[in-house]
Backbone as a chain_set.jsonl record, in Angstrom:
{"seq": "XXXXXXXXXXXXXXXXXXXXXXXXXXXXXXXXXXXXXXXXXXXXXXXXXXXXXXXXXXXXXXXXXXXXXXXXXXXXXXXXXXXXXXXXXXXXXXXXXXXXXXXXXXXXXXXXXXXXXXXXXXXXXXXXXXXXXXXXXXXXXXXXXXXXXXXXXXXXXXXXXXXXXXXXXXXXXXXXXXXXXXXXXXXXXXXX", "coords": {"N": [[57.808, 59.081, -66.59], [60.092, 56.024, -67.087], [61.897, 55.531, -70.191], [61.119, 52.878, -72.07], [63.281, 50.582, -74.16], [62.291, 49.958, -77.157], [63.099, 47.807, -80.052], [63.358, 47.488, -83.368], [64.028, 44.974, -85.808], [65.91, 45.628, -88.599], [67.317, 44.613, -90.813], [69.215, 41.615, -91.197], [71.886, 42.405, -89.971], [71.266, 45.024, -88.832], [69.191, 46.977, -86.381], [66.708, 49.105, -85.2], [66.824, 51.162, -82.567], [64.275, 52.634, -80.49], [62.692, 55.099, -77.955], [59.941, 53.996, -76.501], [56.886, 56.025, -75.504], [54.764, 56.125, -73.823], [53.209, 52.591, -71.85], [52.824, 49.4, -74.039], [50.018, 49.094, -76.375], [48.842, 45.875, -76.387], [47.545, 42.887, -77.957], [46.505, 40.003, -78.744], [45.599, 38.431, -81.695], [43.681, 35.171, -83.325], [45.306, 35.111, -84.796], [47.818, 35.847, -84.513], [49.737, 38.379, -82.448], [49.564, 41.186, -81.847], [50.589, 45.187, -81.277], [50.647, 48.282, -80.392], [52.495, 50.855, -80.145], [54.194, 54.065, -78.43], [56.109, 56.022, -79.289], [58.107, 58.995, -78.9], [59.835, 60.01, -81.611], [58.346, 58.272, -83.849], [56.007, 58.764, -83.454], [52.541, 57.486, -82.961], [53.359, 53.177, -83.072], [52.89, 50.326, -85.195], [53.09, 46.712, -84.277], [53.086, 43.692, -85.665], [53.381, 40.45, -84.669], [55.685, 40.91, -83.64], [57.257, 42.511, -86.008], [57.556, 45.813, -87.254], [55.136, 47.21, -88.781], [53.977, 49.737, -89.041], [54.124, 53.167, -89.064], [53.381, 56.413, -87.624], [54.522, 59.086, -88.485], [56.495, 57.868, -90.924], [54.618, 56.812, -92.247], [53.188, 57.384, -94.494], [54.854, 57.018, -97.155], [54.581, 54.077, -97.77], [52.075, 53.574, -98.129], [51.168, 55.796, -99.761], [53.05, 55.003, -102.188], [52.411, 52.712, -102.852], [49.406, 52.787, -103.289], [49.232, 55.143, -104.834], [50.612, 55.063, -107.117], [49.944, 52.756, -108.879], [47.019, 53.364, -109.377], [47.14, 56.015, -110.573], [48.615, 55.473, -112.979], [46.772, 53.272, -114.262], [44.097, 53.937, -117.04], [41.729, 54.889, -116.209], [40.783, 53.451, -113.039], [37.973, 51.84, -111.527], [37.432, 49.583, -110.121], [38.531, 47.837, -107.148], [40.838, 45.927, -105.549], [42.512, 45.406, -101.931], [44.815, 43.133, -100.758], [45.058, 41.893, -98.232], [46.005, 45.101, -95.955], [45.047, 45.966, -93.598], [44.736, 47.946, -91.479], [43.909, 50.27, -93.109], [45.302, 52.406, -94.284], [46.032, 52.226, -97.253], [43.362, 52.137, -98.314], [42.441, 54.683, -97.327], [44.497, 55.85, -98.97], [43.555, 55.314, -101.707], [40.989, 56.323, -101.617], [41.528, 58.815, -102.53], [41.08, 59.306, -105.273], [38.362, 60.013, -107.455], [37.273, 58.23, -109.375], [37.314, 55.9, -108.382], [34.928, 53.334, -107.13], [34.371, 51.495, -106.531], [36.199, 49.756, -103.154], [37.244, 47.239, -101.989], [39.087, 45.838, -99.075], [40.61, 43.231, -98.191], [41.134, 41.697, -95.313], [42.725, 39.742, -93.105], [42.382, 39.372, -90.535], [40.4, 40.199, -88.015], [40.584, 41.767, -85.656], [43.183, 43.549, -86.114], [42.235, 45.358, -87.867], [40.535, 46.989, -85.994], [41.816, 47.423, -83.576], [43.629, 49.315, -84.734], [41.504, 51.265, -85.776], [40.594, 51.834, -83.144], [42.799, 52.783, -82.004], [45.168, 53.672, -83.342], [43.987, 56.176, -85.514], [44.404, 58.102, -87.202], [45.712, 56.255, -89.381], [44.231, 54.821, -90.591], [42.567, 56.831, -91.214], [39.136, 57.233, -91.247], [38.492, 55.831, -93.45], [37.15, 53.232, -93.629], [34.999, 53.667, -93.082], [33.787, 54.863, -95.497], [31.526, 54.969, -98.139], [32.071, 53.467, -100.131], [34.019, 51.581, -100.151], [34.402, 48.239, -98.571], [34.432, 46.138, -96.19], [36.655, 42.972, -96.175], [36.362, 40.137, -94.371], [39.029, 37.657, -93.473], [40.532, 34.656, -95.372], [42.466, 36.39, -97.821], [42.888, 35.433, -100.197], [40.788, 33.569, -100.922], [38.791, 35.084, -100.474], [39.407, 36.976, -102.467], [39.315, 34.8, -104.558], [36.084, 33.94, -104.8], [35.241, 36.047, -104.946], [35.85, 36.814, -107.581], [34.787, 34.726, -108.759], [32.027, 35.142, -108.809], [32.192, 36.456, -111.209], [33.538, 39.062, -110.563], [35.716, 41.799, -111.522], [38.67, 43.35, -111.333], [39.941, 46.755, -111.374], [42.127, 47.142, -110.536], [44.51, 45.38, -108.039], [45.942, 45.365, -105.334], [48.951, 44.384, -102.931], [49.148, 44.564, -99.89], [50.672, 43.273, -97.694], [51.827, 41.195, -95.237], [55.722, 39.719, -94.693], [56.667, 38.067, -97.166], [57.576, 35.853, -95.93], [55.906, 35.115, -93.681], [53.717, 32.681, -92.355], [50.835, 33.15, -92.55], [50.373, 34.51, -94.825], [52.259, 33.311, -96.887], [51.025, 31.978, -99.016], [49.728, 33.697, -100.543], [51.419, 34.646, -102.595], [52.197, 32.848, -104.1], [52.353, 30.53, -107.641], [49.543, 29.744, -108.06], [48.363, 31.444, -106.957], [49.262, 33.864, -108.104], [48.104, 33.515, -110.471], [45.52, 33.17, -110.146], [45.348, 36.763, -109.57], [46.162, 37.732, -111.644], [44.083, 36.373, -113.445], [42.111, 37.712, -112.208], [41.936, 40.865, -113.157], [40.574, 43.119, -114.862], [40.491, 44.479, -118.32], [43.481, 46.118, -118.65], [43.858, 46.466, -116.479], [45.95, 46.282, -113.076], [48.256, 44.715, -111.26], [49.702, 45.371, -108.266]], "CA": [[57.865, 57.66, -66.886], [60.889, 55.633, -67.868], [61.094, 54.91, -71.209], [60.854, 51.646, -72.798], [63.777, 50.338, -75.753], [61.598, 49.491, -78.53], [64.012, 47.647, -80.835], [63.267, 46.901, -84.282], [64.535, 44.241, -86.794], [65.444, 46.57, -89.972], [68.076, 43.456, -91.545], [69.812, 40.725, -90.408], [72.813, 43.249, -89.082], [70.931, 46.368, -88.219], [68.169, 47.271, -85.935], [66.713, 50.466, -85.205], [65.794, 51.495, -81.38], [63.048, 54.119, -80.134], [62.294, 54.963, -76.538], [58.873, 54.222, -76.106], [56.777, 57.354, -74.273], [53.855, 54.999, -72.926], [53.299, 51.584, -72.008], [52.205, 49.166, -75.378], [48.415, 48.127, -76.258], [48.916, 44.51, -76.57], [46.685, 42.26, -78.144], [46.366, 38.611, -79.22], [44.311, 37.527, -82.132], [43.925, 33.981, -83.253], [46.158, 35.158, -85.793], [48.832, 37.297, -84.315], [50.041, 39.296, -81.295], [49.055, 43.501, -82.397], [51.316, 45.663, -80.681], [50.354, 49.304, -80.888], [53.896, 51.631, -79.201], [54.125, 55.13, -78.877], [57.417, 56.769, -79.812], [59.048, 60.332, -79.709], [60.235, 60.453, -82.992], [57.994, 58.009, -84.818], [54.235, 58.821, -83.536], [52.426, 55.472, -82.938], [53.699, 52.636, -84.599], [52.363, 49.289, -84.695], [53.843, 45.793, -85.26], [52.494, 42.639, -86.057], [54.435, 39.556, -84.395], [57.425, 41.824, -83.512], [57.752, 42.614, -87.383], [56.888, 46.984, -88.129], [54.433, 47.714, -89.922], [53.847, 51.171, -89.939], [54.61, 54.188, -87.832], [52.662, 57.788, -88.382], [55.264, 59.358, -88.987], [56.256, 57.599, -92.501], [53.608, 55.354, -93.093], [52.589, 57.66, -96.218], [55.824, 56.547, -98.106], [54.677, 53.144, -98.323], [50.72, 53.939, -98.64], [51.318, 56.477, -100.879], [53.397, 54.764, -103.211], [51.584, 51.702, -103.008], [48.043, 53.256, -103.904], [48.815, 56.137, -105.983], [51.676, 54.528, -108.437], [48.914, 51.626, -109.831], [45.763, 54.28, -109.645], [47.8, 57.243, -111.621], [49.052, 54.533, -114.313], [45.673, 53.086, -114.693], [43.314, 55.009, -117.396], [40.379, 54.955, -115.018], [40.044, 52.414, -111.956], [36.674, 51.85, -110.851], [37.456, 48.555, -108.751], [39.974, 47.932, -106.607], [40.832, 45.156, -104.44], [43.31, 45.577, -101.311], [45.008, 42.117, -100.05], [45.644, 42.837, -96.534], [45.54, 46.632, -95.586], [43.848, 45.904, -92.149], [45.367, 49.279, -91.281], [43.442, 51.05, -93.755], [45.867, 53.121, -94.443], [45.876, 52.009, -98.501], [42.257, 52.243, -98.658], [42.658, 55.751, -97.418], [45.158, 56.856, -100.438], [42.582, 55.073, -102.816], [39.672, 57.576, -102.093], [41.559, 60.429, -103.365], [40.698, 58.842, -106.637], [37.125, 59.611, -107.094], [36.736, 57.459, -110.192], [37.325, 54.097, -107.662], [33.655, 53.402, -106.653], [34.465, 50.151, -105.208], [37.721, 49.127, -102.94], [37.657, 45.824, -101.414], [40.116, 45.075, -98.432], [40.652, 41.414, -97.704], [41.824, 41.577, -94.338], [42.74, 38.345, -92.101], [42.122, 39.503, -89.061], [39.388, 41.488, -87.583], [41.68, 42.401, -84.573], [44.036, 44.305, -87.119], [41.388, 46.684, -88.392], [39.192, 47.226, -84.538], [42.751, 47.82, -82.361], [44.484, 50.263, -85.401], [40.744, 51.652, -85.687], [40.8, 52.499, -82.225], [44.765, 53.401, -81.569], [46.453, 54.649, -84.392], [43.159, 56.475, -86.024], [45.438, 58.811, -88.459], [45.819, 55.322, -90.433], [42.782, 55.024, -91.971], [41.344, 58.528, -90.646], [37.285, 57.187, -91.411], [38.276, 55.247, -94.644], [36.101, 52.361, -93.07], [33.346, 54.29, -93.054], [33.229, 55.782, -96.821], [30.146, 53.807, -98.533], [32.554, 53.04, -101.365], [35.244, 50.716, -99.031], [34.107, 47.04, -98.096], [35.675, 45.596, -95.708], [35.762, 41.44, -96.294], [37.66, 39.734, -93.104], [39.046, 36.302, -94.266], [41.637, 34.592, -96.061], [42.559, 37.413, -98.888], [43.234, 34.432, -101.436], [39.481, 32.897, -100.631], [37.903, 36.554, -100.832], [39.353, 37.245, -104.252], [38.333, 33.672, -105.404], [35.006, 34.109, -104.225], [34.743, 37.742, -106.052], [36.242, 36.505, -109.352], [33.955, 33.388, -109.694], [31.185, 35.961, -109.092], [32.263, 37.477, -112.051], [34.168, 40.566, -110.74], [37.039, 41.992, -111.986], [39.365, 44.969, -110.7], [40.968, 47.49, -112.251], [43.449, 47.596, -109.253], [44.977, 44.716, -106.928], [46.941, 46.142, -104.216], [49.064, 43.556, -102.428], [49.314, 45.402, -98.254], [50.707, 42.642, -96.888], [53.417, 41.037, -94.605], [56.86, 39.514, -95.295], [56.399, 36.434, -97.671], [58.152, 34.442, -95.038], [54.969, 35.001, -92.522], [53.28, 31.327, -92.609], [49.484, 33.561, -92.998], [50.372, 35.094, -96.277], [53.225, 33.045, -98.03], [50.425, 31.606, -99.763], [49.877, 34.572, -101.527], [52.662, 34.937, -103.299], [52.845, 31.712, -105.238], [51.986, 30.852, -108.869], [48.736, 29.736, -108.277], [47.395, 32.609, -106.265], [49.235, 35.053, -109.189], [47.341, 33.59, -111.661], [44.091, 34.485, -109.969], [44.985, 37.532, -109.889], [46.388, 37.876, -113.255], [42.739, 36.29, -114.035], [41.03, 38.516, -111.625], [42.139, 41.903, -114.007], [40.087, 43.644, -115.775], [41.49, 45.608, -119.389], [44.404, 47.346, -118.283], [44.298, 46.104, -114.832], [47.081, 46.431, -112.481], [48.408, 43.959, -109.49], [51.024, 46.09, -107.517]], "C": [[59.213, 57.312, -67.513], [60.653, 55.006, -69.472], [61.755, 53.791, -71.423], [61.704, 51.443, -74.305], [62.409, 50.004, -76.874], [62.767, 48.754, -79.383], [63.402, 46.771, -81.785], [64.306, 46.385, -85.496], [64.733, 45.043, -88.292], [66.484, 45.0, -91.215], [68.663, 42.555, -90.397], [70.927, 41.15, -89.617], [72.419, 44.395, -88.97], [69.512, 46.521, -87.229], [68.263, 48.604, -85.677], [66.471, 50.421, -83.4], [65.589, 53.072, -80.546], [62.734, 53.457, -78.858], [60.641, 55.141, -76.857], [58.11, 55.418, -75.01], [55.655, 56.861, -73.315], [54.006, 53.543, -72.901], [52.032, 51.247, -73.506], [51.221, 49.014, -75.392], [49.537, 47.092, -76.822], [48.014, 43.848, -76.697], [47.227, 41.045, -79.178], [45.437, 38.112, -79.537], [44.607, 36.326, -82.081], [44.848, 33.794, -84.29], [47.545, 35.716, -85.499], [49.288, 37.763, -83.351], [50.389, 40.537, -82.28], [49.805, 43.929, -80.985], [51.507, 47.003, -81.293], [51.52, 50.11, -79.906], [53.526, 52.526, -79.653], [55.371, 55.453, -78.461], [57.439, 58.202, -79.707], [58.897, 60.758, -81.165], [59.397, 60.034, -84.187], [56.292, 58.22, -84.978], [54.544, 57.424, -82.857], [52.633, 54.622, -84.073], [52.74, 51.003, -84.241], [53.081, 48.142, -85.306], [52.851, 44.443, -85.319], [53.913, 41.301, -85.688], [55.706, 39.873, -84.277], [57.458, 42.42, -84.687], [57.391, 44.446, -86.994], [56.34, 46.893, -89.12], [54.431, 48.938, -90.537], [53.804, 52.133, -88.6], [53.715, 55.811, -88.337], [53.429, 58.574, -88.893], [55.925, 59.179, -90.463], [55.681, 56.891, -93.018], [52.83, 56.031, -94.578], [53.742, 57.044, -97.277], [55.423, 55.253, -98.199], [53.063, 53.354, -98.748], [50.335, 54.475, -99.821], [51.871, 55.921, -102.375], [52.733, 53.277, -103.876], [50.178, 51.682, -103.67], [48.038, 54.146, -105.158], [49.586, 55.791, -107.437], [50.403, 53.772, -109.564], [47.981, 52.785, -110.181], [46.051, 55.343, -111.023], [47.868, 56.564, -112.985], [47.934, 54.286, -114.884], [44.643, 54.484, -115.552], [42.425, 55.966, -116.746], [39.747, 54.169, -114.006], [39.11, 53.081, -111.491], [36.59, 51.145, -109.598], [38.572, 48.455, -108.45], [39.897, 47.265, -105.588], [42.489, 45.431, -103.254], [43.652, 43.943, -100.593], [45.704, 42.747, -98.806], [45.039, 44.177, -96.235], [44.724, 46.595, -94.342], [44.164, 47.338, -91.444], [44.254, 50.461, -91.859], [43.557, 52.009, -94.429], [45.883, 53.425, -96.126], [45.002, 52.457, -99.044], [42.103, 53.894, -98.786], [42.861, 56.408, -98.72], [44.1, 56.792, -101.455], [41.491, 55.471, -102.741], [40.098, 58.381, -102.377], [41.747, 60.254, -104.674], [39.091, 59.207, -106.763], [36.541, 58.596, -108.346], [36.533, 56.006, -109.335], [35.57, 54.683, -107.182], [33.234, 52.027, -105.927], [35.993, 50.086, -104.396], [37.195, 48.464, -102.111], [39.085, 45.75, -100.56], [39.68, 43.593, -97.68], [41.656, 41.572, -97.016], [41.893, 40.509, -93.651], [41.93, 38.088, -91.346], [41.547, 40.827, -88.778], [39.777, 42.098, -86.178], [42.394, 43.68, -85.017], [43.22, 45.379, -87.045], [40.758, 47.072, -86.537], [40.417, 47.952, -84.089], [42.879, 48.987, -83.187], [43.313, 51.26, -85.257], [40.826, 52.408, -84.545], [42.267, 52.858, -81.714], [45.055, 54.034, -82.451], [45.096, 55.107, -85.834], [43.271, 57.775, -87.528], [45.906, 57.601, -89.703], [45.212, 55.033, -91.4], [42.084, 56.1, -92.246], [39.574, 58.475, -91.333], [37.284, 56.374, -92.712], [37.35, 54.224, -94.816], [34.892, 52.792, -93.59], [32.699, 54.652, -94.591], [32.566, 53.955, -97.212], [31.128, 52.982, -99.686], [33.86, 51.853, -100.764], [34.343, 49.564, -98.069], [35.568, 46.207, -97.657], [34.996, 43.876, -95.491], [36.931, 41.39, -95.52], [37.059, 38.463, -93.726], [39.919, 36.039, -94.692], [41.491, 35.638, -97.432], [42.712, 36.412, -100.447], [41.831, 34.012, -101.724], [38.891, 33.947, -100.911], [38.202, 36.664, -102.384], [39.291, 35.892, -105.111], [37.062, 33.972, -105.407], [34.368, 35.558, -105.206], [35.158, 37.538, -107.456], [35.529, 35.181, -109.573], [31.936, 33.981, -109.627], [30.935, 36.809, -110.344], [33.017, 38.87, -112.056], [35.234, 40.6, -111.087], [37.751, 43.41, -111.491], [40.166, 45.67, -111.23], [42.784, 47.572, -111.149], [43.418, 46.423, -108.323], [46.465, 45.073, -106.338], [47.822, 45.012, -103.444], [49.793, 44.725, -100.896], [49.768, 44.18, -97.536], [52.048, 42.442, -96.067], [54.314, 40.352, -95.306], [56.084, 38.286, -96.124], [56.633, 35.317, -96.555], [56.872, 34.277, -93.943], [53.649, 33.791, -93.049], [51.643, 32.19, -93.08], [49.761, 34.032, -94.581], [51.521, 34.228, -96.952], [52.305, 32.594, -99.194], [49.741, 32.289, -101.036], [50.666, 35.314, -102.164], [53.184, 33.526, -104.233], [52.307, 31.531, -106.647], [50.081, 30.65, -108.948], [47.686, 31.164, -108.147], [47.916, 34.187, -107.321], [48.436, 35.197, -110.079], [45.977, 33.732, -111.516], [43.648, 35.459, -110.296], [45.293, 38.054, -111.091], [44.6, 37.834, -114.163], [41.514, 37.571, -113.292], [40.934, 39.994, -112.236], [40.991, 42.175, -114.487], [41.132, 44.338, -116.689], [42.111, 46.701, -118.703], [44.244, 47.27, -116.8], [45.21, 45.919, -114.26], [47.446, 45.874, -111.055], [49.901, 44.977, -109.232], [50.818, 46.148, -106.489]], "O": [[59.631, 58.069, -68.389], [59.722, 54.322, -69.895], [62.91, 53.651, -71.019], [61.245, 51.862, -75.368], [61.472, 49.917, -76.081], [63.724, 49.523, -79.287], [62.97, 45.656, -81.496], [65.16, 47.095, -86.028], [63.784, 45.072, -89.075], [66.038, 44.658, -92.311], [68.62, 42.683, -89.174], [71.153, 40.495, -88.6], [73.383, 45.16, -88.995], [68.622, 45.848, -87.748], [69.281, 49.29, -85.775], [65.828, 49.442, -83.022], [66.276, 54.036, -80.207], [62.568, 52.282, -78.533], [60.148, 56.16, -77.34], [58.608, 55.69, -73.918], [55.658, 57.185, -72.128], [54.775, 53.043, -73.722], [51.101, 51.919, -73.95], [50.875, 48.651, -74.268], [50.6, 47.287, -77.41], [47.268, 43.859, -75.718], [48.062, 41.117, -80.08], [44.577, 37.55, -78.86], [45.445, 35.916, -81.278], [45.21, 32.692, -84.702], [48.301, 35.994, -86.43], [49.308, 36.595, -82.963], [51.236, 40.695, -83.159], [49.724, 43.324, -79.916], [52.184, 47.185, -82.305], [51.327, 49.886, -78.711], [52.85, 52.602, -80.679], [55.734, 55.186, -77.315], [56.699, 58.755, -80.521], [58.128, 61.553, -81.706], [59.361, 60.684, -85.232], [55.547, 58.02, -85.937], [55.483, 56.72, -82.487], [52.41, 54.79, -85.272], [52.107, 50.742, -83.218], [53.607, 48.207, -86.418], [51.727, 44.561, -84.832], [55.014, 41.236, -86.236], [56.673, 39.251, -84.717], [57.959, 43.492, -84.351], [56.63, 44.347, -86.031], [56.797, 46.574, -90.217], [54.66, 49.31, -91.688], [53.515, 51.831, -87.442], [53.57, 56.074, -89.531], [53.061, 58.927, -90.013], [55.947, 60.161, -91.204], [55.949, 56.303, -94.066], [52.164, 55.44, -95.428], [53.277, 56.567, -98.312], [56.134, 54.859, -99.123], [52.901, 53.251, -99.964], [49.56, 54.037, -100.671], [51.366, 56.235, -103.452], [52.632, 52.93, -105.053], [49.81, 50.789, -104.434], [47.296, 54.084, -106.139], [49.233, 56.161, -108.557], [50.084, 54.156, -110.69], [48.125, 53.236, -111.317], [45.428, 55.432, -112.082], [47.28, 57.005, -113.973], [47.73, 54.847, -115.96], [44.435, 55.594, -115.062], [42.344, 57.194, -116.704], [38.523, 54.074, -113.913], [39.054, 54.257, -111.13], [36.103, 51.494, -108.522], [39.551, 48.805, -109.109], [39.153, 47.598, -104.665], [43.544, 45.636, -103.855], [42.751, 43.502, -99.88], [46.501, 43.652, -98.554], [43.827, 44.39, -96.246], [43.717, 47.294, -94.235], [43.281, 47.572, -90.619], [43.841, 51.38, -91.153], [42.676, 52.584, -95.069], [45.778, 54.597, -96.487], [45.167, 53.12, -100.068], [41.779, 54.454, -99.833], [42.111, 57.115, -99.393], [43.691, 57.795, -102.042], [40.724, 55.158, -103.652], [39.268, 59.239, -102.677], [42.534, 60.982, -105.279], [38.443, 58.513, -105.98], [35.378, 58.204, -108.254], [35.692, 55.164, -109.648], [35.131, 55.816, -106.984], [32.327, 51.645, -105.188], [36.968, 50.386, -105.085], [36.53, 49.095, -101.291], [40.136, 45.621, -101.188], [38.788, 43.164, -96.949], [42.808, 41.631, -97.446], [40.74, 40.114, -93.478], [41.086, 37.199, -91.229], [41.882, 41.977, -89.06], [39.067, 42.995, -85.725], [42.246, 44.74, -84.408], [43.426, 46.291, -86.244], [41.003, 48.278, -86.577], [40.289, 49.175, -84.138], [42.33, 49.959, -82.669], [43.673, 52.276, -84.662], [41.1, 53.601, -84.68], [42.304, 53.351, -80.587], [45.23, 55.235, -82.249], [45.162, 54.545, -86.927], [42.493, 58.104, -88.423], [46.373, 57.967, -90.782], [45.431, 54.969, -92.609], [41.275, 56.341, -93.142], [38.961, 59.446, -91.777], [36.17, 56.153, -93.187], [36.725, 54.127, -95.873], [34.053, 52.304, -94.348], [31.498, 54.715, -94.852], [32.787, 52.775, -96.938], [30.79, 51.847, -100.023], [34.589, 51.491, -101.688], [33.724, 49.896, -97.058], [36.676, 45.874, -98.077], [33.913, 43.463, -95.076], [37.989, 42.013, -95.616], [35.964, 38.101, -94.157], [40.7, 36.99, -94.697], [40.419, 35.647, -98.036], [42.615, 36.872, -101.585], [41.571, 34.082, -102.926], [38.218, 33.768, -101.925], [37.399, 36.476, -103.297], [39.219, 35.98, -106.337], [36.856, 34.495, -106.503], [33.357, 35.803, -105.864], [34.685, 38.207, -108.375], [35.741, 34.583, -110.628], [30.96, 33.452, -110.159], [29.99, 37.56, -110.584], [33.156, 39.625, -113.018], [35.923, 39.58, -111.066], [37.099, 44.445, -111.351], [41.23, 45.179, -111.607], [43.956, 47.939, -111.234], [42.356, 46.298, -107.713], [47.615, 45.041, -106.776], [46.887, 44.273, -103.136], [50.758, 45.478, -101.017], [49.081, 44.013, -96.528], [53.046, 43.161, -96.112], [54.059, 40.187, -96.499], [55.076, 37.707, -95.719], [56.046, 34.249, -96.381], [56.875, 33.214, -93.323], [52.829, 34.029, -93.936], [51.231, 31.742, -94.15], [48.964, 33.61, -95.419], [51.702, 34.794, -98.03], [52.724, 32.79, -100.335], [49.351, 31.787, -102.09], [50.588, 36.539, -102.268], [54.241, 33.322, -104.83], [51.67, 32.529, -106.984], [49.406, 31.297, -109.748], [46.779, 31.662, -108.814], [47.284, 35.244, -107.354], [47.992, 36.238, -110.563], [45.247, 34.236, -112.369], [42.585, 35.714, -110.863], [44.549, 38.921, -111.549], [44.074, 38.609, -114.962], [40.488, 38.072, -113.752], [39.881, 40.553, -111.929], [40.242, 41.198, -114.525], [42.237, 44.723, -116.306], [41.645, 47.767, -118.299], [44.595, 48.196, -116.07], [45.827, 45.065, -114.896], [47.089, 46.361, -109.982], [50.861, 45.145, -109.984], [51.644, 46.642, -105.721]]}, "num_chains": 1, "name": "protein.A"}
């Protein structure tokens, strides 16, 4: 098979490009165009509206540091909410905690989690499945309202998401939606 440029956006003067070794899955939620490539060098990667997300290859450097930095710091998270993470990849790092006994991902789009689920299955590798990992599809701002006027609180908010500039999430990133989660804490709670 010939292969296929791949060329990704890394700044405004650099891109990276990988020969694709198959043709892409392609899919179009009502949120998105999912775009699952397979690479040589990087494994499968997947992007979201052209953007990279995450590649098998180093998708633990952002998982990893994303899950285990807050968890380690924290005395003892129990709860733990994930904004975004439709990947699962986050959720993953945050069972090799066994004190977490809840994690919450507030994913968008139920496209996200089903395609990566079935394609790139080294992302989450079964994290779905553990009894302790709820998955709420929905706005991630509306989910953690909804769970903090219930009363809950999290020792851990994870933010997994895309650029600020992407019209679905800028909204989480402004003062109101900080001070949620500022309110949504529990003692010694940690948004990262």
């Amino acid at each position: 098979m010939k292969q296929q440029p791949i060329t990704l956006a890394l700044a405004s003067d650099a891109t990276l490009t990988l020969h694709a070794s198959a043709p892409p899955i392609e899919v179009r939620s009502s949120f998105q165009h999912i775009s699952v490539e397979h690479t040589a060098s990087f494994g499968q990667l997947y992007r979201l509206d052209g953007d990279a997300m995450a590649a098998e290859a180093d998708e633990f450097m952002i998982h990893e540091s994303l899950a285990h930095l807050a968890a380690l710091e924290h005395p003892a998270p129990r709860r733990a909410i994930i904004l975004g993470g439709g990947d699962g990849a986050s959720a993953r790092e945050l069972l090799k905690h066994p004190s977490l006994t809840r994690i919450v991902v507030a994913e968008l789009d139920p496209l996200v989690v089903s395609t990566l689920r079935e394609h790139i299955r080294s992302l989450s590798t079964g994290a779905f499945d553990d009894p302790r990992v709820e998955l709420c599809i929905g706005d991630a701002a509306r989910s953690l309202k909804a769970l903090h006027d219930q009363g809950e609180a999290f020792d851990l908010i994870l933010f997994d998401l895309t650029e600020t500039d992407d019209p679905a999430c800028a909204h989480l990133h402004d003062d109101a939606f900080l001070a949620l989660c500022a309110a949504s804490l529990g003692p010694a709670g940690i948004a990262h």
